[in-house]
Amino acid sequence: MRTSKWQLFRFFIIFFNSQTTIFLIPNLIATSSYQGWIALLVGSLLGLILLWFTFHVGMLRPNQAWASFGKDIIGKWPHKFMLLLLLCWCVYYASTDIENFVLFFGSNYLRGTPPLFIQCVIGLVIMYTASLGFTTMAYMADGLFIIFFITMIILFNLFLPNADFNMLPAFIHYHDPGIALKDSIVAMSWFGEWIVLLFVVPDLKLEAKMLKRLVFTGIFLMVTVFIGWSLTMMSFGPHLGQELQYPFLELVRSSKQENLLGNSDPLIIGLWSSSMFIHSSFLIYIASRCVSSLFNTKARKMYIPFLTLASITIAFLYSRHIGSYYKHYNSYAIAVIWLIVESIPIYYAITAFFRYRNKTAK
Protein backbone atom coordinates (compact mmCIF):
# COMPACT_ATOMS: atom_id res chain seq x y z
CA MET A 1 0.00 0.00 0.00
CA ARG A 2 1.53 3.33 -1.06
CA THR A 3 0.65 6.10 1.34
CA SER A 4 1.73 9.58 2.29
CA LYS A 5 3.63 10.18 5.51
CA TRP A 6 0.55 11.60 7.22
CA GLN A 7 -2.00 8.97 6.25
CA LEU A 8 -1.81 7.19 9.59
CA PHE A 9 -2.30 10.54 11.30
CA ARG A 10 -5.51 11.22 9.38
CA PHE A 11 -6.82 7.69 9.81
CA PHE A 12 -6.35 7.60 13.58
CA ILE A 13 -7.83 11.07 14.02
CA ILE A 14 -11.03 9.79 12.41
CA PHE A 15 -10.83 6.48 14.28
CA PHE A 16 -10.55 8.12 17.71
CA ASN A 17 -12.83 11.05 16.90
CA SER A 18 -15.85 8.78 16.50
CA GLN A 19 -15.79 8.11 20.24
CA THR A 20 -13.90 10.76 22.20
CA THR A 21 -15.45 13.97 20.91
CA ILE A 22 -18.98 12.57 21.13
CA PHE A 23 -19.21 10.40 24.24
CA LEU A 24 -16.21 11.25 26.44
CA ILE A 25 -17.07 14.93 26.98
CA PRO A 26 -20.49 14.43 28.68
CA ASN A 27 -19.07 11.61 30.81
CA LEU A 28 -16.23 13.77 32.07
CA ILE A 29 -18.56 16.65 32.84
CA ALA A 30 -20.80 14.31 34.84
CA THR A 31 -17.98 12.83 36.91
CA SER A 32 -15.25 15.48 37.06
CA SER A 33 -17.15 18.74 36.60
CA TYR A 34 -14.64 21.65 36.54
CA GLN A 35 -11.55 19.45 36.88
CA GLY A 36 -12.25 17.37 33.77
CA TRP A 37 -9.27 19.00 32.05
CA ILE A 38 -6.96 17.17 34.48
CA ALA A 39 -8.40 13.80 33.47
CA LEU A 40 -8.07 14.73 29.78
CA LEU A 41 -4.45 15.83 30.11
CA VAL A 42 -3.28 12.93 32.29
CA GLY A 43 -5.35 10.32 30.45
CA SER A 44 -4.07 11.37 27.03
CA LEU A 45 -0.44 11.39 28.22
CA LEU A 46 -0.87 7.91 29.70
CA GLY A 47 -2.38 6.86 26.39
CA LEU A 48 0.86 7.93 24.68
CA ILE A 49 2.71 5.45 26.89
CA LEU A 50 0.55 2.69 25.43
CA LEU A 51 1.34 4.09 21.98
CA TRP A 52 5.09 3.82 22.65
CA PHE A 53 4.85 0.18 23.73
CA THR A 54 2.60 -0.65 20.77
CA PHE A 55 4.98 1.00 18.32
CA HIS A 56 7.94 -0.77 19.92
CA VAL A 57 6.28 -4.18 19.49
CA GLY A 58 5.37 -3.37 15.88
CA MET A 59 8.99 -2.38 15.15
CA LEU A 60 10.33 -5.72 16.38
CA ARG A 61 9.48 -7.16 12.96
CA PRO A 62 8.17 -4.32 10.78
CA ASN A 63 7.83 -6.59 7.76
CA GLN A 64 5.69 -9.18 9.57
CA ALA A 65 2.27 -8.94 11.20
CA TRP A 66 2.17 -9.06 15.00
CA ALA A 67 -0.54 -11.73 14.88
CA SER A 68 2.02 -14.00 13.18
CA PHE A 69 5.21 -13.35 15.16
CA GLY A 70 3.68 -12.78 18.61
CA LYS A 71 3.89 -16.50 19.41
CA ASP A 72 7.68 -16.30 19.11
CA ILE A 73 7.72 -13.83 22.01
CA ILE A 74 5.33 -15.19 24.62
CA GLY A 75 4.64 -18.69 23.30
CA LYS A 76 1.96 -20.26 21.12
CA TRP A 77 -0.91 -20.71 23.59
CA PRO A 78 -0.47 -17.44 25.53
CA HIS A 79 -0.44 -15.66 22.17
CA LYS A 80 -3.63 -17.43 21.11
CA PHE A 81 -5.23 -16.34 24.37
CA MET A 82 -4.27 -12.73 23.67
CA LEU A 83 -5.75 -12.98 20.19
CA LEU A 84 -8.95 -14.42 21.63
CA LEU A 85 -9.12 -11.62 24.21
CA LEU A 86 -8.63 -9.01 21.50
CA LEU A 87 -11.22 -10.74 19.31
CA CYS A 88 -13.85 -10.49 22.07
CA TRP A 89 -12.91 -6.85 22.67
CA CYS A 90 -13.38 -5.94 19.00
CA VAL A 91 -16.73 -7.71 18.65
CA TYR A 92 -18.09 -6.22 21.86
CA TYR A 93 -16.81 -2.73 21.02
CA ALA A 94 -18.44 -2.91 17.58
CA SER A 95 -21.72 -3.89 19.25
CA THR A 96 -21.65 -0.71 21.36
CA ASP A 97 -21.14 1.31 18.17
CA ILE A 98 -24.18 -0.36 16.62
CA GLU A 99 -26.27 0.27 19.72
CA ASN A 100 -25.22 3.93 19.75
CA PHE A 101 -26.49 4.19 16.19
CA VAL A 102 -29.81 2.68 17.22
CA LEU A 103 -30.20 4.97 20.24
CA PHE A 104 -29.43 8.09 18.22
CA PHE A 105 -31.37 7.47 15.02
CA GLY A 106 -34.14 5.52 16.73
CA SER A 107 -34.89 8.40 19.10
CA ASN A 108 -34.41 11.28 16.65
CA TYR A 109 -35.29 10.23 13.11
CA LEU A 110 -36.62 6.64 13.02
CA ARG A 111 -39.07 6.57 15.89
CA GLY A 112 -41.16 3.43 15.92
CA THR A 113 -38.70 1.54 13.75
CA PRO A 114 -37.76 -1.84 15.28
CA PRO A 115 -34.19 -1.70 16.64
CA LEU A 116 -33.34 -5.00 14.96
CA PHE A 117 -34.08 -3.53 11.53
CA ILE A 118 -31.73 -0.59 12.15
CA GLN A 119 -29.07 -2.94 13.53
CA CYS A 120 -29.26 -5.22 10.50
CA VAL A 121 -28.97 -2.32 8.04
CA ILE A 122 -26.00 -0.87 9.93
CA GLY A 123 -24.46 -4.32 10.22
CA LEU A 124 -24.62 -4.82 6.45
CA VAL A 125 -22.74 -1.56 5.87
CA ILE A 126 -20.14 -2.46 8.49
CA MET A 127 -19.72 -5.95 7.04
CA TYR A 128 -19.24 -4.63 3.51
CA THR A 129 -16.75 -1.94 4.57
CA ALA A 130 -14.75 -4.40 6.70
CA SER A 131 -14.51 -6.80 3.76
CA LEU A 132 -12.86 -4.07 1.65
CA GLY A 133 -9.82 -4.08 3.94
CA PHE A 134 -7.69 -1.47 5.65
CA THR A 135 -6.54 0.23 2.46
CA THR A 136 -10.04 1.31 1.50
CA MET A 137 -10.83 2.47 5.05
CA ALA A 138 -7.63 4.53 5.13
CA TYR A 139 -8.58 6.36 1.94
CA MET A 140 -12.11 6.91 3.24
CA ALA A 141 -10.60 8.49 6.37
CA ASP A 142 -8.52 10.79 4.15
CA GLY A 143 -11.65 12.36 2.71
CA LEU A 144 -13.42 12.53 6.07
CA PHE A 145 -10.48 14.30 7.70
CA ILE A 146 -11.05 17.43 5.61
CA ILE A 147 -14.74 17.46 6.59
CA PHE A 148 -13.78 16.84 10.22
CA PHE A 149 -11.38 19.78 10.28
CA ILE A 150 -13.96 22.14 8.75
CA THR A 151 -16.67 20.90 11.12
CA MET A 152 -14.51 21.52 14.19
CA ILE A 153 -13.94 25.11 13.08
CA ILE A 154 -17.69 25.58 12.60
CA LEU A 155 -18.49 24.13 16.02
CA PHE A 156 -15.91 26.20 17.84
CA ASN A 157 -17.26 29.35 16.17
CA LEU A 158 -20.72 28.41 17.44
CA PHE A 159 -19.49 27.82 20.98
CA LEU A 160 -17.43 30.97 21.41
CA PRO A 161 -20.25 33.59 21.40
CA ASN A 162 -22.16 31.70 24.12
CA ALA A 163 -19.17 30.71 26.25
CA ASP A 164 -18.97 32.21 29.75
CA PHE A 165 -15.26 32.80 30.27
CA ASN A 166 -15.89 33.79 33.88
CA MET A 167 -15.87 30.03 34.62
CA LEU A 168 -12.14 29.78 33.86
CA PRO A 169 -10.98 30.41 37.48
CA ALA A 170 -13.08 27.44 38.61
CA PHE A 171 -11.02 25.17 36.35
CA ILE A 172 -7.93 26.01 38.39
CA HIS A 173 -9.29 26.21 41.94
CA TYR A 174 -11.52 23.10 42.01
CA HIS A 175 -9.59 19.88 42.69
CA ASP A 176 -10.34 16.41 44.04
CA PRO A 177 -7.33 14.07 43.65
CA GLY A 178 -9.42 10.91 44.03
CA ILE A 179 -11.86 11.83 41.28
CA ALA A 180 -9.05 13.14 39.08
CA LEU A 181 -7.13 9.86 39.35
CA LYS A 182 -10.18 7.71 38.65
CA ASP A 183 -11.28 9.78 35.67
CA SER A 184 -7.73 9.89 34.31
CA ILE A 185 -7.81 6.09 34.14
CA VAL A 186 -11.18 6.27 32.37
CA ALA A 187 -9.84 8.86 29.91
CA MET A 188 -6.77 6.71 29.33
CA SER A 189 -9.04 3.84 28.22
CA TRP A 190 -10.52 6.17 25.56
CA PHE A 191 -7.16 7.54 24.39
CA GLY A 192 -5.28 4.23 24.63
CA GLU A 193 -6.76 2.15 21.80
CA TRP A 194 -3.41 2.11 20.04
CA ILE A 195 -3.26 -1.68 19.98
CA VAL A 196 -5.09 -1.49 16.64
CA LEU A 197 -1.87 -0.06 15.20
CA LEU A 198 -0.40 -3.58 15.22
CA PHE A 199 -2.86 -4.58 12.52
CA VAL A 200 -1.71 -2.00 9.97
CA VAL A 201 1.77 -3.52 10.00
CA PRO A 202 3.08 -4.42 7.46
CA ASP A 203 0.27 -2.91 5.33
CA LEU A 204 1.82 0.46 6.07
CA LYS A 205 5.57 0.92 6.21
CA LEU A 206 6.31 1.48 9.91
CA GLU A 207 9.42 3.61 10.39
CA ALA A 208 11.01 5.22 13.42
CA LYS A 209 9.94 8.68 12.22
CA MET A 210 6.33 7.52 12.16
CA LEU A 211 6.24 7.56 15.98
CA LYS A 212 6.49 11.37 16.00
CA ARG A 213 3.46 11.66 13.75
CA LEU A 214 1.48 9.26 15.90
CA VAL A 215 2.41 11.22 19.04
CA PHE A 216 1.23 14.33 17.23
CA THR A 217 -2.02 12.48 16.52
CA GLY A 218 -2.53 11.88 20.24
CA ILE A 219 -1.73 15.50 21.09
CA PHE A 220 -4.00 16.84 18.33
CA LEU A 221 -6.83 14.64 19.57
CA MET A 222 -6.29 15.73 23.18
CA VAL A 223 -6.37 19.41 22.20
CA THR A 224 -9.53 18.90 20.16
CA VAL A 225 -11.34 17.13 23.00
CA PHE A 226 -10.05 19.67 25.53
CA ILE A 227 -11.39 22.60 23.51
CA GLY A 228 -14.72 20.81 23.04
CA TRP A 229 -14.95 20.00 26.77
CA SER A 230 -14.04 23.51 27.93
CA LEU A 231 -16.45 25.23 25.52
CA THR A 232 -19.23 22.82 26.48
CA MET A 233 -18.62 23.63 30.15
CA MET A 234 -18.59 27.38 29.52
CA SER A 235 -21.69 27.22 27.30
CA PHE A 236 -23.94 24.84 29.26
CA GLY A 237 -22.34 24.66 32.71
CA PRO A 238 -21.57 21.53 34.76
CA HIS A 239 -25.20 20.68 35.54
CA LEU A 240 -26.85 21.01 32.12
CA GLY A 241 -23.69 19.81 30.35
CA GLN A 242 -23.84 16.38 31.95
CA GLU A 243 -27.47 15.95 30.90
CA LEU A 244 -26.67 16.48 27.22
CA GLN A 245 -26.00 13.23 25.40
CA TYR A 246 -24.75 14.98 22.24
CA PRO A 247 -23.52 18.46 23.33
CA PHE A 248 -22.22 19.53 19.91
CA LEU A 249 -25.48 18.67 18.23
CA GLU A 250 -27.54 20.36 20.95
CA LEU A 251 -25.49 23.53 20.56
CA VAL A 252 -26.20 23.70 16.83
CA ARG A 253 -29.89 23.04 17.32
CA SER A 254 -30.15 25.72 20.00
CA SER A 255 -28.27 28.25 17.91
CA LYS A 256 -30.23 31.34 16.88
CA GLN A 257 -28.21 31.78 13.72
CA GLU A 258 -30.11 31.25 10.50
CA ASN A 259 -27.05 30.98 8.28
CA LEU A 260 -24.95 27.94 7.39
CA LEU A 261 -23.47 27.74 10.89
CA GLY A 262 -26.87 27.50 12.51
CA ASN A 263 -27.97 24.69 10.18
CA SER A 264 -24.87 22.53 10.24
CA ASP A 265 -26.37 19.66 12.26
CA PRO A 266 -26.70 17.39 9.16
CA LEU A 267 -22.96 17.88 8.60
CA ILE A 268 -22.20 16.84 12.19
CA ILE A 269 -24.48 13.80 12.00
CA GLY A 270 -22.99 12.73 8.67
CA LEU A 271 -19.43 13.10 9.96
CA TRP A 272 -20.13 11.19 13.16
CA SER A 273 -21.98 8.41 11.30
CA SER A 274 -19.18 8.00 8.76
CA SER A 275 -16.52 7.99 11.48
CA MET A 276 -18.45 5.37 13.45
CA PHE A 277 -18.77 3.18 10.35
CA ILE A 278 -15.00 3.31 9.86
CA HIS A 279 -14.44 2.64 13.57
CA SER A 280 -16.78 -0.36 13.65
CA SER A 281 -15.59 -1.74 10.31
CA PHE A 282 -11.95 -1.56 11.38
CA LEU A 283 -12.78 -3.41 14.61
CA ILE A 284 -14.52 -6.19 12.67
CA TYR A 285 -11.57 -6.25 10.25
CA ILE A 286 -9.20 -6.72 13.21
CA ALA A 287 -11.46 -9.42 14.65
CA SER A 288 -11.33 -11.30 11.35
CA ARG A 289 -7.53 -11.09 11.38
CA CYS A 290 -7.55 -12.53 14.90
CA VAL A 291 -9.77 -15.45 13.87
CA SER A 292 -7.67 -16.26 10.82
CA SER A 293 -4.54 -16.25 13.01
CA LEU A 294 -6.19 -18.46 15.61
CA PHE A 295 -7.09 -21.07 13.00
CA ASN A 296 -4.00 -20.49 10.81
CA THR A 297 -6.01 -19.75 7.69
CA LYS A 298 -5.87 -17.01 5.10
CA ALA A 299 -9.63 -16.94 4.44
CA ARG A 300 -10.15 -13.80 6.50
CA LYS A 301 -13.20 -12.45 4.68
CA MET A 302 -15.32 -15.53 5.30
CA TYR A 303 -15.37 -14.77 9.05
CA ILE A 304 -16.57 -11.17 8.69
CA PRO A 305 -20.31 -11.98 8.34
CA PHE A 306 -20.26 -14.19 11.46
CA LEU A 307 -18.37 -11.60 13.51
CA THR A 308 -20.74 -8.85 12.40
CA LEU A 309 -23.69 -11.06 13.31
CA ALA A 310 -22.21 -11.56 16.78
CA SER A 311 -21.97 -7.78 17.26
CA ILE A 312 -25.56 -7.31 16.04
CA THR A 313 -26.74 -10.00 18.48
CA ILE A 314 -25.08 -8.27 21.44
CA ALA A 315 -26.51 -4.91 20.34
CA PHE A 316 -29.97 -6.45 20.02
CA LEU A 317 -29.77 -7.85 23.55
CA TYR A 318 -28.73 -4.42 24.80
CA SER A 319 -31.64 -2.78 22.97
CA ARG A 320 -33.97 -4.96 25.03
CA HIS A 321 -32.24 -3.88 28.25
CA ILE A 322 -31.27 -0.23 27.79
CA GLY A 323 -30.60 0.25 31.50
CA SER A 324 -27.97 -2.48 31.46
CA TYR A 325 -26.38 -0.94 28.38
CA TYR A 326 -25.89 2.48 29.98
CA LYS A 327 -24.69 0.84 33.20
CA HIS A 328 -22.04 -1.15 31.35
CA TYR A 329 -21.08 1.64 28.96
CA ASN A 330 -20.35 4.06 31.82
CA SER A 331 -18.93 1.44 34.18
CA TYR A 332 -15.53 2.02 35.74
CA ALA A 333 -14.96 -1.75 35.75
CA ILE A 334 -15.44 -1.86 31.96
CA ALA A 335 -12.87 0.95 31.60
CA VAL A 336 -10.37 -1.13 33.59
CA ILE A 337 -11.07 -4.18 31.39
CA TRP A 338 -10.56 -1.95 28.36
CA LEU A 339 -7.13 -0.97 29.69
CA ILE A 340 -6.19 -4.59 30.31
CA VAL A 341 -6.85 -5.34 26.63
CA GLU A 342 -5.21 -2.13 25.41
CA SER A 343 -2.11 -2.95 27.49
CA ILE A 344 -1.43 -6.19 25.61
CA PRO A 345 1.58 -4.62 23.80
CA ILE A 346 3.16 -3.92 27.21
CA TYR A 347 3.15 -7.65 28.02
CA TYR A 348 4.85 -8.42 24.72
CA ALA A 349 7.39 -5.59 25.01
CA ILE A 350 8.48 -6.61 28.52
CA THR A 351 8.71 -10.30 27.56
CA ALA A 352 10.66 -9.46 24.39
CA PHE A 353 13.07 -7.29 26.39
CA PHE A 354 14.03 -10.08 28.77
CA ARG A 355 14.00 -12.84 26.14
CA TYR A 356 16.18 -11.00 23.61
CA ARG A 357 18.49 -9.73 26.34
CA ASN A 358 19.05 -13.27 27.58
CA LYS A 359 19.80 -14.46 24.05
CA THR A 360 22.31 -11.62 23.60
CA ALA A 361 23.98 -12.48 26.90
CA LYS A 362 24.36 -16.12 25.87
PDB file of N, CA and C in Angstrom, residues 305-357:
ATOM      1  N   PRO A 305     -18.866 -11.945   8.090  1.00  0.00           N
ATOM      2  CA  PRO A 305     -20.314 -11.985   8.341  1.00  0.00           C
ATOM      3  C   PRO A 305     -20.669 -12.549   9.721  1.00  0.00           C
ATOM      4  N   PHE A 306     -19.963 -13.580  10.157  1.00  0.00           N
ATOM      5  CA  PHE A 306     -20.261 -14.188  11.459  1.00  0.00           C
ATOM      6  C   PHE A 306     -19.889 -13.255  12.614  1.00  0.00           C
ATOM      7  N   LEU A 307     -18.784 -12.545  12.468  1.00  0.00           N
ATOM      8  CA  LEU A 307     -18.366 -11.599  13.508  1.00  0.00           C
ATOM      9  C   LEU A 307     -19.333 -10.423  13.586  1.00  0.00           C
ATOM     10  N   THR A 308     -19.765  -9.938  12.422  1.00  0.00           N
ATOM     11  CA  THR A 308     -20.741  -8.853  12.398  1.00  0.00           C
ATOM     12  C   THR A 308     -22.057  -9.290  13.016  1.00  0.00           C
ATOM     13  N   LEU A 309     -22.462 -10.520  12.719  1.00  0.00           N
ATOM     14  CA  LEU A 309     -23.695 -11.065  13.306  1.00  0.00           C
ATOM     15  C   LEU A 309     -23.587 -11.150  14.824  1.00  0.00           C
ATOM     16  N   ALA A 310     -22.407 -11.507  15.327  1.00  0.00           N
ATOM     17  CA  ALA A 310     -22.206 -11.562  16.776  1.00  0.00           C
ATOM     18  C   ALA A 310     -22.367 -10.180  17.397  1.00  0.00           C
ATOM     19  N   SER A 311     -21.829  -9.146  16.749  1.00  0.00           N
ATOM     20  CA  SER A 311     -21.974  -7.777  17.258  1.00  0.00           C
ATOM     21  C   SER A 311     -23.435  -7.330  17.220  1.00  0.00           C
ATOM     22  N   ILE A 312     -24.143  -7.663  16.147  1.00  0.00           N
ATOM     23  CA  ILE A 312     -25.563  -7.305  16.039  1.00  0.00           C
ATOM     24  C   ILE A 312     -26.358  -7.995  17.143  1.00  0.00           C
ATOM     25  N   THR A 313     -26.033  -9.252  17.435  1.00  0.00           N
ATOM     26  CA  THR A 313     -26.745  -9.996  18.480  1.00  0.00           C
ATOM     27  C   THR A 313     -26.568  -9.337  19.834  1.00  0.00           C
ATOM     28  N   ILE A 314     -25.330  -8.940  20.161  1.00  0.00           N
ATOM     29  CA  ILE A 314     -25.079  -8.266  21.439  1.00  0.00           C
ATOM     30  C   ILE A 314     -25.827  -6.935  21.492  1.00  0.00           C
ATOM     31  N   ALA A 315     -25.796  -6.193  20.383  1.00  0.00           N
ATOM     32  CA  ALA A 315     -26.505  -4.909  20.337  1.00  0.00           C
ATOM     33  C   ALA A 315     -28.010  -5.113  20.498  1.00  0.00           C
ATOM     34  N   PHE A 316     -28.533  -6.172  19.891  1.00  0.00           N
ATOM     35  CA  PHE A 316     -29.966  -6.452  20.018  1.00  0.00           C
ATOM     36  C   PHE A 316     -30.341  -6.772  21.465  1.00  0.00           C
ATOM     37  N   LEU A 317     -29.522  -7.540  22.144  1.00  0.00           N
ATOM     38  CA  LEU A 317     -29.775  -7.849  23.548  1.00  0.00           C
ATOM     39  C   LEU A 317     -29.732  -6.584  24.403  1.00  0.00           C
ATOM     40  N   TYR A 318     -28.808  -5.690  24.076  1.00  0.00           N
ATOM     41  CA  TYR A 318     -28.731  -4.418  24.802  1.00  0.00           C
ATOM     42  C   TYR A 318     -29.951  -3.549  24.532  1.00  0.00           C
ATOM     43  N   SER A 319     -30.469  -3.603  23.305  1.00  0.00           N
ATOM     44  CA  SER A 319     -31.638  -2.784  22.971  1.00  0.00           C
ATOM     45  C   SER A 319     -32.869  -3.220  23.751  1.00  0.00           C
ATOM     46  N   ARG A 320     -32.870  -4.460  24.215  1.00  0.00           N
ATOM     47  CA  ARG A 320     -33.969  -4.963  25.028  1.00  0.00           C
ATOM     48  C   ARG A 320     -33.779  -4.664  26.509  1.00  0.00           C
ATOM     49  N   HIS A 321     -32.553  -4.220  26.856  1.00  0.00           N
ATOM     50  CA  HIS A 321     -32.241  -3.884  28.253  1.00  0.00           C
ATOM     51  C   HIS A 321     -31.377  -2.620  28.246  1.00  0.00           C
ATOM     52  N   ILE A 322     -31.991  -1.496  27.944  1.00  0.00           N
ATOM     53  CA  ILE A 322     -31.266  -0.230  27.790  1.00  0.00           C
ATOM     54  C   ILE A 322     -30.561   0.164  29.080  1.00  0.00           C
ATOM     55  N   GLY A 323     -31.223  -0.098  30.221  1.00  0.00           N
ATOM     56  CA  GLY A 323     -30.604   0.250  31.498  1.00  0.00           C
ATOM     57  C   GLY A 323     -29.277  -0.454  31.700  1.00  0.00           C
ATOM     58  N   SER A 324     -29.216  -1.719  31.340  1.00  0.00           N
ATOM     59  CA  SER A 324     -27.967  -2.478  31.463  1.00  0.00           C
ATOM     60  C   SER A 324     -26.900  -1.930  30.518  1.00  0.00           C
ATOM     61  N   TYR A 325     -27.347  -1.488  29.336  1.00  0.00           N
ATOM     62  CA  TYR A 325     -26.381  -0.940  28.377  1.00  0.00           C
ATOM     63  C   TYR A 325     -25.698   0.309  28.935  1.00  0.00           C
ATOM     64  N   TYR A 326     -26.477   1.252  29.435  1.00  0.00           N
ATOM     65  CA  TYR A 326     -25.892   2.482  29.980  1.00  0.00           C
ATOM     66  C   TYR A 326     -25.030   2.181  31.205  1.00  0.00           C
ATOM     67  N   LYS A 327     -25.467   1.215  32.013  1.00  0.00           N
ATOM     68  CA  LYS A 327     -24.694   0.844  33.195  1.00  0.00           C
ATOM     69  C   LYS A 327     -23.329   0.286  32.802  1.00  0.00           C
ATOM     70  N   HIS A 328     -23.301  -0.568  31.797  1.00  0.00           N
ATOM     71  CA  HIS A 328     -22.043  -1.151  31.353  1.00  0.00           C
ATOM     72  C   HIS A 328     -21.185  -0.135  30.605  1.00  0.00           C
ATOM     73  N   TYR A 329     -21.834   0.687  29.784  1.00  0.00           N
ATOM     74  CA  TYR A 329     -21.079   1.639  28.959  1.00  0.00           C
ATOM     75  C   TYR A 329     -20.352   2.665  29.809  1.00  0.00           C
ATOM     76  N   ASN A 330     -20.956   3.058  30.937  1.00  0.00           N
ATOM     77  CA  ASN A 330     -20.353   4.064  31.819  1.00  0.00           C
ATOM     78  C   ASN A 330     -19.693   3.445  33.043  1.00  0.00           C
ATOM     79  N   SER A 331     -19.485   2.133  33.024  1.00  0.00           N
ATOM     80  CA  SER A 331     -18.931   1.439  34.175  1.00  0.00           C
ATOM     81  C   SER A 331     -17.422   1.647  34.279  1.00  0.00           C
ATOM     82  N   TYR A 332     -16.966   1.888  35.495  1.00  0.00           N
ATOM     83  CA  TYR A 332     -15.527   2.018  35.736  1.00  0.00           C
ATOM     84  C   TYR A 332     -14.832   0.669  35.549  1.00  0.00           C
ATOM     85  N   ALA A 333     -15.525  -0.411  35.911  1.00  0.00           N
ATOM     86  CA  ALA A 333     -14.956  -1.751  35.745  1.00  0.00           C
ATOM     87  C   ALA A 333     -14.703  -2.062  34.274  1.00  0.00           C
ATOM     88  N   ILE A 334     -15.626  -1.648  33.403  1.00  0.00           N
ATOM     89  CA  ILE A 334     -15.436  -1.858  31.963  1.00  0.00           C
ATOM     90  C   ILE A 334     -14.226  -1.077  31.467  1.00  0.00           C
ATOM     91  N   ALA A 335     -14.037   0.145  31.994  1.00  0.00           N
ATOM     92  CA  ALA A 335     -12.874   0.947  31.601  1.00  0.00           C
ATOM     93  C   ALA A 335     -11.575   0.244  31.987  1.00  0.00           C
ATOM     94  N   VAL A 336     -11.557  -0.396  33.155  1.00  0.00           N
ATOM     95  CA  VAL A 336     -10.373  -1.134  33.591  1.00  0.00           C
ATOM     96  C   VAL A 336     -10.129  -2.341  32.679  1.00  0.00           C
ATOM     97  N   ILE A 337     -11.204  -3.049  32.322  1.00  0.00           N
ATOM     98  CA  ILE A 337     -11.072  -4.178  31.395  1.00  0.00           C
ATOM     99  C   ILE A 337     -10.546  -3.694  30.048  1.00  0.00           C
ATOM    100  N   TRP A 338     -11.048  -2.553  29.607  1.00  0.00           N
ATOM    101  CA  TRP A 338     -10.562  -1.946  28.356  1.00  0.00           C
ATOM    102  C   TRP A 338      -9.043  -1.754  28.417  1.00  0.00           C
ATOM    103  N   LEU A 339      -8.559  -1.233  29.547  1.00  0.00           N
ATOM    104  CA  LEU A 339      -7.130  -0.967  29.694  1.00  0.00           C
ATOM    105  C   LEU A 339      -6.320  -2.262  29.718  1.00  0.00           C
ATOM    106  N   ILE A 340      -6.875  -3.303  30.300  1.00  0.00           N
ATOM    107  CA  ILE A 340      -6.187  -4.594  30.310  1.00  0.00           C
ATOM    108  C   ILE A 340      -5.954  -5.082  28.880  1.00  0.00           C
ATOM    109  N   VAL A 341      -6.979  -4.936  28.032  1.00  0.00           N
ATOM    110  CA  VAL A 341      -6.847  -5.341  26.630  1.00  0.00           C
ATOM    111  C   VAL A 341      -5.897  -4.408  25.890  1.00  0.00           C
ATOM    112  N   GLU A 342      -6.045  -3.115  26.111  1.00  0.00           N
ATOM    113  CA  GLU A 342      -5.210  -2.133  25.410  1.00  0.00           C
ATOM    114  C   GLU A 342      -3.751  -2.203  25.837  1.00  0.00           C
ATOM    115  N   SER A 343      -3.490  -2.823  26.989  1.00  0.00           N
ATOM    116  CA  SER A 343      -2.113  -2.945  27.494  1.00  0.00           C
ATOM    117  C   SER A 343      -1.426  -4.211  27.016  1.00  0.00           C
ATOM    118  N   ILE A 344      -2.046  -4.964  26.134  1.00  0.00           N
ATOM    119  CA  ILE A 344      -1.435  -6.191  25.613  1.00  0.00           C
ATOM    120  C   ILE A 344      -0.035  -5.939  25.050  1.00  0.00           C
ATOM    121  N   PRO A 345       0.215  -4.850  24.298  1.00  0.00           N
ATOM    122  CA  PRO A 345       1.578  -4.617  23.804  1.00  0.00           C
ATOM    123  C   PRO A 345       2.624  -4.494  24.918  1.00  0.00           C
ATOM    124  N   ILE A 346       2.208  -4.036  26.100  1.00  0.00           N
ATOM    125  CA  ILE A 346       3.159  -3.924  27.214  1.00  0.00           C
ATOM    126  C   ILE A 346       3.653  -5.310  27.614  1.00  0.00           C
ATOM    127  N   TYR A 347       2.755  -6.288  27.643  1.00  0.00           N
ATOM    128  CA  TYR A 347       3.153  -7.647  28.016  1.00  0.00           C
ATOM    129  C   TYR A 347       4.175  -8.189  27.023  1.00  0.00           C
ATOM    130  N   TYR A 348       3.941  -7.931  25.744  1.00  0.00           N
ATOM    131  CA  TYR A 348       4.851  -8.419  24.715  1.00  0.00           C
ATOM    132  C   TYR A 348       6.195  -7.683  24.769  1.00  0.00           C
ATOM    133  N   ALA A 349       6.154  -6.378  24.985  1.00  0.00           N
ATOM    134  CA  ALA A 349       7.390  -5.593  25.009  1.00  0.00           C
ATOM    135  C   ALA A 349       8.280  -6.005  26.175  1.00  0.00           C
ATOM    136  N   ILE A 350       7.687  -6.213  27.341  1.00  0.00           N
ATOM    137  CA  ILE A 350       8.477  -6.613  28.518  1.00  0.00           C
ATOM    138  C   ILE A 350       9.057  -8.016  28.317  1.00  0.00           C
ATOM    139  N   THR A 351       8.235  -8.941  27.809  1.00  0.00           N
ATOM    140  CA  THR A 351       8.709 -10.300  27.560  1.00  0.00           C
ATOM    141  C   THR A 351       9.818 -10.310  26.512  1.00  0.00           C
ATOM    142  N   ALA A 352       9.638  -9.529  25.447  1.00  0.00           N
ATOM    143  CA  ALA A 352      10.657  -9.464  24.390  1.00  0.00           C
ATOM    144  C   ALA A 352      11.951  -8.887  24.927  1.00  0.00           C
ATOM    145  N   PHE A 353      11.863  -7.918  25.825  1.00  0.00           N
ATOM    146  CA  PHE A 353      13.066  -7.295  26.387  1.00  0.00           C
ATOM    147  C   PHE A 353      13.907  -8.323  27.130  1.00  0.00           C
ATOM    148  N   PHE A 354      13.287  -9.095  28.002  1.00  0.00           N
ATOM    149  CA  PHE A 354      14.035 -10.080  28.773  1.00  0.00           C
ATOM    150  C   PHE A 354      14.480 -11.259  27.914  1.00  0.00           C
ATOM    151  N   ARG A 355      13.639 -11.694  26.961  1.00  0.00           N
ATOM    152  CA  ARG A 355      13.999 -12.835  26.136  1.00  0.00           C
ATOM    153  C   ARG A 355      15.155 -12.500  25.223  1.00  0.00           C
ATOM    154  N   TYR A 356      15.098 -11.364  24.546  1.00  0.00           N
ATOM    155  CA  TYR A 356      16.177 -10.998  23.609  1.00  0.00           C
ATOM    156  C   TYR A 356      17.452 -10.618  24.357  1.00  0.00           C
ATOM    157  N   ARG A 357      17.294 -10.064  25.574  1.00  0.00           N
ATOM    158  CA  ARG A 357      18.492  -9.729  26.341  1.00  0.00           C
ATOM    159  C   ARG A 357      19.209 -10.977  26.788  1.00  0.00           C
TER     160      ARG A 357
END
